[in-house]
Each structure stands twice: as C-alpha cells, then as structure tokens.
Tab-separated table of C-alpha atoms in Angstrom:
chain	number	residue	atom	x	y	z
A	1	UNK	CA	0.000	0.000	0.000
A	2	UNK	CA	2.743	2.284	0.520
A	3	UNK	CA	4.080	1.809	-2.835
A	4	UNK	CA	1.283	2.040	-4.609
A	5	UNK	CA	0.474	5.591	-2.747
A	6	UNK	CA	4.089	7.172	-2.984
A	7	UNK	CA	3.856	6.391	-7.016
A	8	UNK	CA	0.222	7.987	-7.281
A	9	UNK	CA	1.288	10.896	-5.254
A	10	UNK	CA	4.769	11.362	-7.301
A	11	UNK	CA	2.562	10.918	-10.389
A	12	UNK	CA	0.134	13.449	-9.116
A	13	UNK	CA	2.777	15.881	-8.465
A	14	UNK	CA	4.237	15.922	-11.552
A	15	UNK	CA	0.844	16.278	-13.081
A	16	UNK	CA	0.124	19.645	-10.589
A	17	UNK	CA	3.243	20.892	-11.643
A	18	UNK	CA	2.693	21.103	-15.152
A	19	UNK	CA	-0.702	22.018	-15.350
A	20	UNK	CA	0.139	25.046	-12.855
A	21	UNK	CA	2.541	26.075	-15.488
A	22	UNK	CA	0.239	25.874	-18.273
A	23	UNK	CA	-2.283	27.541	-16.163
A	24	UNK	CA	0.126	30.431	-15.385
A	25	UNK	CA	1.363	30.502	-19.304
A	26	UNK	CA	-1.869	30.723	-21.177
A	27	UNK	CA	-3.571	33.736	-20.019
A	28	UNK	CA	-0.479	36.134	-20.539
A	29	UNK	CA	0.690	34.702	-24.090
A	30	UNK	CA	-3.340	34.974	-25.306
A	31	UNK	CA	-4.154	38.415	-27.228
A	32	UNK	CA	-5.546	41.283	-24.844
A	33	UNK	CA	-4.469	43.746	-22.444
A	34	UNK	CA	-6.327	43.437	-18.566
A	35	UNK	CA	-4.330	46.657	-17.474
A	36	UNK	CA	-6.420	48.613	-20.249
A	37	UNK	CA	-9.617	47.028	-19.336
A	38	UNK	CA	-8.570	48.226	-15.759
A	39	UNK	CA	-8.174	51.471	-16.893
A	40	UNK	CA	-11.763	52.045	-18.227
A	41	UNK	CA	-13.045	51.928	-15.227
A	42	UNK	CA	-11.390	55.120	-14.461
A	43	UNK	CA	-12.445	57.038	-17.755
A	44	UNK	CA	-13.947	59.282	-15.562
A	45	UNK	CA	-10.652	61.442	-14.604
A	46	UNK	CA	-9.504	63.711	-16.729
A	47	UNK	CA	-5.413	63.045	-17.180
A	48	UNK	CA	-3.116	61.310	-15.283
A	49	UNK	CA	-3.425	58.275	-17.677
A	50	UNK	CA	0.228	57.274	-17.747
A	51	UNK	CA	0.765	57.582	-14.213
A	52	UNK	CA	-2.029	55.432	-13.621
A	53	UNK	CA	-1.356	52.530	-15.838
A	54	UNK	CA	2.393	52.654	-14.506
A	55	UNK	CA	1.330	51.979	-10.900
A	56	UNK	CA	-1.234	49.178	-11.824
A	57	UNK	CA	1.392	47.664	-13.887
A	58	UNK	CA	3.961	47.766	-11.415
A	59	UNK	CA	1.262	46.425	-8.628
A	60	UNK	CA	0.600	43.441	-10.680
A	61	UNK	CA	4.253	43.063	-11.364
A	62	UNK	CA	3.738	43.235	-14.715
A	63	UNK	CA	6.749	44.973	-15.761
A	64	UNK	CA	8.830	42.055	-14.485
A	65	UNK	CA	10.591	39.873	-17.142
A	66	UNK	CA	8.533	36.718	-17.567
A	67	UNK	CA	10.497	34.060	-15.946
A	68	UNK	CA	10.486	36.463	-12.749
A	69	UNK	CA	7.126	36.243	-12.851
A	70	UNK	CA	6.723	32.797	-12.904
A	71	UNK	CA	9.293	32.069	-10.006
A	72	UNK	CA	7.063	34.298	-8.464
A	73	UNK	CA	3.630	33.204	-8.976
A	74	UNK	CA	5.359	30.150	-7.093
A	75	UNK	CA	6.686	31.424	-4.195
A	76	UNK	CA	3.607	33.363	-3.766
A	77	UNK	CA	1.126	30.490	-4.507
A	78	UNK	CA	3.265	28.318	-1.627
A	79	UNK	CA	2.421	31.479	0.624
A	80	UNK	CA	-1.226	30.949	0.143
A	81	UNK	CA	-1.600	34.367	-1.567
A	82	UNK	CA	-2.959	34.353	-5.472
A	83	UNK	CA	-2.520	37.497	-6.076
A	84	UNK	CA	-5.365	40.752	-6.038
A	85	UNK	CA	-7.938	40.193	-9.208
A	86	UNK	CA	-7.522	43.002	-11.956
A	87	UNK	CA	-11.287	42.933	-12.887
A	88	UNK	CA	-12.542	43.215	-9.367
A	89	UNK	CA	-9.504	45.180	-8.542
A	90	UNK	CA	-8.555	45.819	-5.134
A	91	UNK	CA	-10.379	42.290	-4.011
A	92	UNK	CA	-8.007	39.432	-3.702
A	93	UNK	CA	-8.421	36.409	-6.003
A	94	UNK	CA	-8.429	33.414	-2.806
A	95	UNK	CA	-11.582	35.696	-1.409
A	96	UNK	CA	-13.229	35.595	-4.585
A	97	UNK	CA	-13.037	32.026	-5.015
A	98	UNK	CA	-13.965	30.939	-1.308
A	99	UNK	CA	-17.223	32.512	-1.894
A	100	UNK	CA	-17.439	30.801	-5.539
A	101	UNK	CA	-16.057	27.141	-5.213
A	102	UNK	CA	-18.853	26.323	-2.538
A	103	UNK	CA	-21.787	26.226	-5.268
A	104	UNK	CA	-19.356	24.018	-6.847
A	105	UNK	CA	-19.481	21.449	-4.355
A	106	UNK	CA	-22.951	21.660	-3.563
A	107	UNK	CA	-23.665	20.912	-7.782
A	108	UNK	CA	-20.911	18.648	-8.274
A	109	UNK	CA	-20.016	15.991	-5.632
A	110	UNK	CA	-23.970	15.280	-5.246
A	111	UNK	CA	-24.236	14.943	-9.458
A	112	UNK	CA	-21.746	12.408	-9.771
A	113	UNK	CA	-22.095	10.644	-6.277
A	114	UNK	CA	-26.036	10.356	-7.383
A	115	UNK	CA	-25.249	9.445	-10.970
A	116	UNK	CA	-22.921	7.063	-10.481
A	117	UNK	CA	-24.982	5.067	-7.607
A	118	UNK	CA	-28.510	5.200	-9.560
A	119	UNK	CA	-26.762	4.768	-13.126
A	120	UNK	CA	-25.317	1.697	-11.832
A	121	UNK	CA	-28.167	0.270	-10.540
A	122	UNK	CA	-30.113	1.498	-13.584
A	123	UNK	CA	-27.851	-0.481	-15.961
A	124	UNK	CA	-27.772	-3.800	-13.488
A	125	UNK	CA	-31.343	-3.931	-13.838
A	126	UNK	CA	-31.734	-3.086	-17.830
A	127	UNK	CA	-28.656	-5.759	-18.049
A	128	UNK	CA	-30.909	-8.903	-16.638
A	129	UNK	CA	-34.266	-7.591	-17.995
A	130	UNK	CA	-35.183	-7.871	-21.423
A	131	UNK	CA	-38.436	-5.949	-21.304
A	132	UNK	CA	-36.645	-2.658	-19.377
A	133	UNK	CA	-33.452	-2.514	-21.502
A	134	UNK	CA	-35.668	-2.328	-24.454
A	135	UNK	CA	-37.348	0.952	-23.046
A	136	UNK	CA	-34.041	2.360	-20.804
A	137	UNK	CA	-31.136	1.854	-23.039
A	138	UNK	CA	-32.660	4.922	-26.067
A	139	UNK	CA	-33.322	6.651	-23.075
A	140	UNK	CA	-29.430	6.408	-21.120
A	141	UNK	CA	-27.785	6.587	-25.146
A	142	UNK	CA	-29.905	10.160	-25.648
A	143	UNK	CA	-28.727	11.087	-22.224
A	144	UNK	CA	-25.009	10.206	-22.294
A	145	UNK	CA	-24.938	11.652	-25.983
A	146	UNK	CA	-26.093	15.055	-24.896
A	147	UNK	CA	-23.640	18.103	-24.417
A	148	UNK	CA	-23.524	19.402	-20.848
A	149	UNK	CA	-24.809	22.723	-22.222
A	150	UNK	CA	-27.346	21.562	-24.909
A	151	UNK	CA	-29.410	19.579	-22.472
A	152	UNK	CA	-28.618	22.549	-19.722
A	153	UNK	CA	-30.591	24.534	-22.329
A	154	UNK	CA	-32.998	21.968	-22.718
A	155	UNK	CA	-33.672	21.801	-19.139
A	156	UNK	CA	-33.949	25.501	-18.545
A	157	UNK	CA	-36.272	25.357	-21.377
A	158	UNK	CA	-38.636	23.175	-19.709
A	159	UNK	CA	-38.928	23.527	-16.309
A	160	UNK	CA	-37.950	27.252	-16.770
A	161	UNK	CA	-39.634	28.765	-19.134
A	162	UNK	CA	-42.605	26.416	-20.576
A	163	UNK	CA	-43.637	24.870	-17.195
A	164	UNK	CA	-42.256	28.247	-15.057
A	165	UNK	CA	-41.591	25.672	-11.771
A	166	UNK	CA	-37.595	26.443	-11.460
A	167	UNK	CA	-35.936	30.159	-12.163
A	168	UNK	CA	-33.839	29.689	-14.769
A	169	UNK	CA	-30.382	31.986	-13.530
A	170	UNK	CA	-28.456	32.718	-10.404
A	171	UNK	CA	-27.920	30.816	-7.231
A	172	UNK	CA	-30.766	32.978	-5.510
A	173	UNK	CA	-33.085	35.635	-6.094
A	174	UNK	CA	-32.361	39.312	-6.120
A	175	UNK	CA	-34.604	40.142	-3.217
A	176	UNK	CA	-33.561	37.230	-0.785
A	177	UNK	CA	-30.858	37.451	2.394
A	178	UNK	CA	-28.818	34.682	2.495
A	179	UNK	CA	-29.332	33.461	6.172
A	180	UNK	CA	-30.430	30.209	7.575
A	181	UNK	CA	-33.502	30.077	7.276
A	182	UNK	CA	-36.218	28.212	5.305
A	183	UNK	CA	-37.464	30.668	3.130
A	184	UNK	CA	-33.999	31.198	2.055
A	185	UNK	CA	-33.339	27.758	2.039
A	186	UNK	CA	-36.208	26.929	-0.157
A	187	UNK	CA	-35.627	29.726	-2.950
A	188	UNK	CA	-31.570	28.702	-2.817
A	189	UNK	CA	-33.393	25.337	-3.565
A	190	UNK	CA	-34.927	26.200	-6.762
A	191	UNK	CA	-32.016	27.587	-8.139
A	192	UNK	CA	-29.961	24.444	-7.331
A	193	UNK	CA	-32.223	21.956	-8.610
A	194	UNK	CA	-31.961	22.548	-12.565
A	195	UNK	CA	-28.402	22.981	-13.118
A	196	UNK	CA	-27.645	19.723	-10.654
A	197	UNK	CA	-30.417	17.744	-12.616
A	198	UNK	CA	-28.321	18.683	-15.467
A	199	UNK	CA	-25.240	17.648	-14.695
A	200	UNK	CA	-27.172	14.425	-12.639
A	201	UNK	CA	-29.015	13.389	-15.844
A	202	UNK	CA	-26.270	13.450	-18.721
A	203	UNK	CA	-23.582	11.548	-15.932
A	204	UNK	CA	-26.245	8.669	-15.569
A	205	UNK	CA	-26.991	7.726	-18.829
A	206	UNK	CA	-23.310	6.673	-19.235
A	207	UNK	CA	-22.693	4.979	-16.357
A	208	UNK	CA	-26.056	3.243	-16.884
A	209	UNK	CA	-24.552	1.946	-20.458
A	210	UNK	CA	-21.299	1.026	-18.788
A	211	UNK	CA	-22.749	-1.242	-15.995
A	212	UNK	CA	-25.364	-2.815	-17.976
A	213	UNK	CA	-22.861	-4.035	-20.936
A	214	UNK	CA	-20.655	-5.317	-17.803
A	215	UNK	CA	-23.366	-7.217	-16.248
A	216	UNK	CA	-24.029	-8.973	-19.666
A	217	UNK	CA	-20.786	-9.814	-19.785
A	218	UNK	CA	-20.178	-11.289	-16.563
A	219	UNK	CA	-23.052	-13.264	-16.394
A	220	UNK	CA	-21.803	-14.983	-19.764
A	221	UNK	CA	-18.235	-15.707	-18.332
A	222	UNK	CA	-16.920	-19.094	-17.820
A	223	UNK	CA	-17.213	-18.759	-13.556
A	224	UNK	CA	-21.032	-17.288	-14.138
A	225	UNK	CA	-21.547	-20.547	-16.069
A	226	UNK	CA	-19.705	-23.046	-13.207
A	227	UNK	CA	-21.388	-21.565	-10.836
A	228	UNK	CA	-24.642	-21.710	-12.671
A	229	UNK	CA	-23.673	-25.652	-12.735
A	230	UNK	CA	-23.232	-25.566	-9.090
A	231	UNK	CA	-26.873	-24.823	-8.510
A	232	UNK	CA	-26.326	-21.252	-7.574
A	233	UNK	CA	-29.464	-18.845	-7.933
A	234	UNK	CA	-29.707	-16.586	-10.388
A	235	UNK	CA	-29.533	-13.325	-7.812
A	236	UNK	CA	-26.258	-14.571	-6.002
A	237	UNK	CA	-24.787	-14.865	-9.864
A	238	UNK	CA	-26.147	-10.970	-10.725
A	239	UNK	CA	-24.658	-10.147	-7.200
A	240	UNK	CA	-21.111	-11.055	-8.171
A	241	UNK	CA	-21.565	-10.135	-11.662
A	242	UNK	CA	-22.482	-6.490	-10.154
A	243	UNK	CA	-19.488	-6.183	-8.108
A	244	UNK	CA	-16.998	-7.202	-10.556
A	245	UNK	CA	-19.377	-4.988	-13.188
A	246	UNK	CA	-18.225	-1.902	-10.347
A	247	UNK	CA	-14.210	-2.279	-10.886
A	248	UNK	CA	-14.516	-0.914	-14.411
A	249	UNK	CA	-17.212	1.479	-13.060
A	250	UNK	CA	-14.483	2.832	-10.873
A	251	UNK	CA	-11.575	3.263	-13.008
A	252	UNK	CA	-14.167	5.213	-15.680
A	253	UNK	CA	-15.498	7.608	-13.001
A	254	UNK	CA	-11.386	8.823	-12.128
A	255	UNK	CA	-11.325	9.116	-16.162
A	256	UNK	CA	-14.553	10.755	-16.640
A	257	UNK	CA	-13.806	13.633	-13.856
A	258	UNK	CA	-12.007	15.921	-15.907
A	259	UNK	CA	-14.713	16.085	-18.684
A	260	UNK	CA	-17.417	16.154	-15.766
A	261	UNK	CA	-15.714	19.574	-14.340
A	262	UNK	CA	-15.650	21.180	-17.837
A	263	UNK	CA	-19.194	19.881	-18.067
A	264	UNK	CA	-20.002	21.833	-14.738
A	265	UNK	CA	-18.474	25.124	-16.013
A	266	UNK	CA	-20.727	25.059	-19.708
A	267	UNK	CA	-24.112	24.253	-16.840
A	268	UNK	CA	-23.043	27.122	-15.303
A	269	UNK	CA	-22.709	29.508	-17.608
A	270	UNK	CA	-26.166	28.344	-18.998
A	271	UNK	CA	-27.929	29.480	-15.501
A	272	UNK	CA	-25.357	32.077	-14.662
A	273	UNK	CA	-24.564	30.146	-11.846
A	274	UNK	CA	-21.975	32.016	-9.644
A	275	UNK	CA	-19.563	28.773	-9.175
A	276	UNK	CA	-16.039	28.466	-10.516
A	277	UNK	CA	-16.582	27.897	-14.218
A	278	UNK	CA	-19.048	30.591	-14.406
A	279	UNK	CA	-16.090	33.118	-12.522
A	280	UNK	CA	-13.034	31.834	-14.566
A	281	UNK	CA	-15.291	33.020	-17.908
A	282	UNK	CA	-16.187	36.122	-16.929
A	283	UNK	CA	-12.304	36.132	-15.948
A	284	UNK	CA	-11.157	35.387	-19.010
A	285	UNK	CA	-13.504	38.110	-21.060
A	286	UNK	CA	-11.358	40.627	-18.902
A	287	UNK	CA	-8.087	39.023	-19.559
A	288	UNK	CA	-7.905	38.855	-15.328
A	289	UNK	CA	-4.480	37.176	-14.941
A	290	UNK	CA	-4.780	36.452	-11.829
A	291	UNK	CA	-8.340	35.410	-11.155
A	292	UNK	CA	-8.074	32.642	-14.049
A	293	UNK	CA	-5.147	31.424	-12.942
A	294	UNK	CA	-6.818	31.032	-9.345
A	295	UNK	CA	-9.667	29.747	-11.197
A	296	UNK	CA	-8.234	26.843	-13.050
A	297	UNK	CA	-5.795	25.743	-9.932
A	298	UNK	CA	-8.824	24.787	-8.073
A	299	UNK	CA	-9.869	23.539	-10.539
A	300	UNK	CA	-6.997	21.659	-11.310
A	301	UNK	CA	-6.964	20.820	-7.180
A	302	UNK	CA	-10.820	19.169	-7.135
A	303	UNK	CA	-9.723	16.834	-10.324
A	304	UNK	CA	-6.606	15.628	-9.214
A	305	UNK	CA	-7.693	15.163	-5.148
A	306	UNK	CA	-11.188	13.339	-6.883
A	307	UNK	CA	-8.899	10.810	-8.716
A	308	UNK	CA	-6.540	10.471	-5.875
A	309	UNK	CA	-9.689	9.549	-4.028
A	310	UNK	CA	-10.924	7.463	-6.667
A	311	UNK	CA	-7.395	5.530	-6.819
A	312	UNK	CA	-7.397	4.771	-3.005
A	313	UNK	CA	-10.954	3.446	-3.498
A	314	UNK	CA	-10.252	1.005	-6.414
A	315	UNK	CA	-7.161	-0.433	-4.330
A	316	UNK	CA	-9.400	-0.992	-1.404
A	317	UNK	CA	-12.207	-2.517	-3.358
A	318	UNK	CA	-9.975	-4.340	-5.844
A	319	UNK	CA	-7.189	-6.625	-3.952
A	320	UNK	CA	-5.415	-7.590	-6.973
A	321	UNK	CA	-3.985	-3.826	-6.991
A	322	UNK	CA	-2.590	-4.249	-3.287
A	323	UNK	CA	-1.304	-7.358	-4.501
A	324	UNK	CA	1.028	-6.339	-6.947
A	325	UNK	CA	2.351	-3.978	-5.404
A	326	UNK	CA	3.165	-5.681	-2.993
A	327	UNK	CA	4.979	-8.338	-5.127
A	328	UNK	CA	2.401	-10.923	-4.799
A	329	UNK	CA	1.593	-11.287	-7.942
C-alpha cells in the first residue's frame, strides 16, 4: 500500500506541476491587455493616464521579465496568496473564489455521487431484464450523448420557461438574504435543482450503459456458467456479476472527472450560476491574470484530489492492486 500511494502521489505531483505552469502561461501569451480594461473603469478622470497605468502595472508586477514572474507566482502560490484580481480590482483572487467554489461542491459531488450510484443500478437492472433494456437503453444513449450545455438549455427550457416551476439563472433571487432560514433555504433550492439535474441526468446515462454491458458480460463468463452448474441462484450470480461490473465502473469515473468539471463550467454559464466555471469566464472576457489562474488551480486541485480519491478506493475494493504492489503477484 505504501508503494502504490508514494507512485500515485509522485505521479500526481508531476501532473500539478505542469498544469500550474500551463495555467500560469496561457492567459499572458493569449491576445488582450487586462491593465487597459482596468483602466476604463477610471475614464472618468480627466489626465493622469500614464501615471495610472504605470502603478497598476507595477502592482501586478507586470513589468517584471517573464520568468520572474513565474518564479514568483510560485513562491507566492506556496504562501497561500494568489494574487489581487484586476477585474474586481482591489479584491483578492483566494476571497473571490472561497465565496465561488462552494456552489461548486454543492452541484458537483452530489451529481456524480447520485449518478454514479442510480446509473449503476439502472444499468444492473436493464442488463438482466429484457423488457426494461428495451425501453431504458434509447433513453441512457440520448442522455449520455447530450452536451452538458445543450441539455442545460434543454432543461432551462422546460422547467424554466414552458412549465415556469424552477428560475432559470443565479444561485438565488435578487430580493432574498442569504441566512439560515427556510425561506432562504427553499428559494436557494430552486435555483440548485436545474443545473444539478443537469449535470445528474447526462452523468447517468453513461454509467447506466457502462454497468449494464458489464453485467451482460459477466453473467456470460466461464465462472457465471460453473457456478450456474453448481446450482447457484440466479440473484447470487447478478450479485457477483455487479461487483466485478463496479471495478470498471471505478476506473471510468477517475477518467470521466475531468470532462465532468468542464461539463459543470458550460451548466453554469447556462444558468449564470456564480460557481467556478461561471467566474473563470467572466475572468477570461477581462483578460484577469490572476483570477483565471486562481480559477483553473482549483480547478486543477478538485480533479486531481477526486482521482486520488478514486485511486485509493479502487485499491481498497480491488485486492489484486494491493497485490502487486506488494509483489504478490
């Protein structure tokens, strides 16, 4: 177990530390100027121009060769401090996102805890019954083939605008006081539920697929068969089908995170929902250094803790990884 952990974290590492670069790299080599954007907000004084745009560059360090700048985006980033936003200029960026990255959570780890659960069982059950994969499986292949923000449209659609039951932007509305209470609670509610179904709903219908193809394999492999010989029942040979089904089921769901988080950030910017994705676009249509570079490292941070997490759950659940690494195999 050791092993296998100081490999995944060395592997992890490596990963952080080149994504962090290409996170830091991308926003100042792309076309655009954030000081000048910066400056337009102060149209309003007459002169002084010059003066002005020299001390906002030199704040942002801006007028520091490149490489400087990169040895210190790291030394500050190991201090904990990302750096003051340009867009929403003097706030600083780690404020910004501890108010964002919270609707994050409360849309993502439910979606694909949820989707993964149900869309398993979903596909066990199509997998052993005839008459329900028949109607389920056009239903999970228009699901899994929808884009994030297509069927975020449809949804808003829907339940939005034709049936009116869910607002269709923001994470509350405009006259509520976020507080603890249920009124608050309630309206917070309705603002959650759509872009979460989203996500919940296009996440199922491919785990559904995968588990129901696995079950129809297992239960045709040689041990399904001996043990079919052996006068097992027909549940206890769907039961072990299911949990070997889940291995695969694991490994995709570490794979799948990265295209579930981009997924997350199109939802959002369907319902204007103030998490990260919907932040880190408004960042980037106001070239904001260093809230997009704050943006994607959390980002970055939720994907690669999620597989980490993902990784320590398929060696627990799956000996044959413990094994091996510990030379028993």
């Amino acid at each position: 177990m050791g092993r296998y952990l100081t490999r995944k974290i060395v592997i992890y590492l490596i990963t952080f530390f080149f994504a962090v670069t290409l996170n830091w790299a991308v926003p100042r080599f792309a076309p655009g100027d954030p000081i000048s954007m910066l400056l337009s907000r102060f149209s309003f004084l007459e002169g002084g121009r010059e003066i002005l745009e020299s001390f906002f560059v030199k704040t942002f360090g801006l007028d520091q060769p490149l490489l400087q700048q990169y040895f210190g985006f790291w030394r500050s980033l190991f201090a904990g401090d990302l750096g003051i936003s340009i867009s929403q200029y003097p706030k600083p960026v780690m404020n910004i996102i501890r108010e964002a990255i919270i609707y994050d959570i409360i849309i993502l780890v439910p979606a694909i805890i949820l989707s993964w659960i149900i869309g398993n069982k979903l596909g066990a059950s199509s997998g052993v019954n005839k008459k329900a994969d028949n109607f389920l499986m056009p239903v999970f292949y228009f699901l899994t083939s929808s884009p994030y923000f297509w069927f975020a449209l449809l949804v808003s659609y829907l339940l939005g605008i034709v049936l009116g039951i869910f607002p269709t932007s923001h994470a509350y509305s405009a006259t509520m006081r976020p507080g603890w209470n249920w009124a608050f609670i309630l309206d917070f509610f309705m603002h959650w539920f759509m872009p979460f179904l989203s996500l919940f709903l296009v996440q199922l219908g491919g785990w559904a697929i995968g588990m129901r193809n696995m079950i129809i394999y297992e239960t045709n492999t040689n041990y399904a068969k001996y043990m079919e010989s052996l006068g097992a029942s027909e549940r206890l040979i769907r039961r072990y089908g299911f949990r070997n089904g889940l291995l695969p089921q694991v490994t995709g769901l570490a794979i799948s995170l990265g295209t579930i988080v981009s997924g997350a950030v199109l939802t959002q910017m369907v319902f204007s929902y103030p998490g990260l994705g919907y932040l880190m676009v408004q960042a980037i249509k106001q070239n904001d250094y260093f809230l997009i570079q704050g943006c994607f490292l959390f980002l970055i941070i939720m994907v690669l803790v999620a597989n980490f997490t993902v990784d320590i759950i398929y060696m627990i659940i799956d000996p044959r990884v413990r094994h091996s690494y510990a030379g028993e195999v």
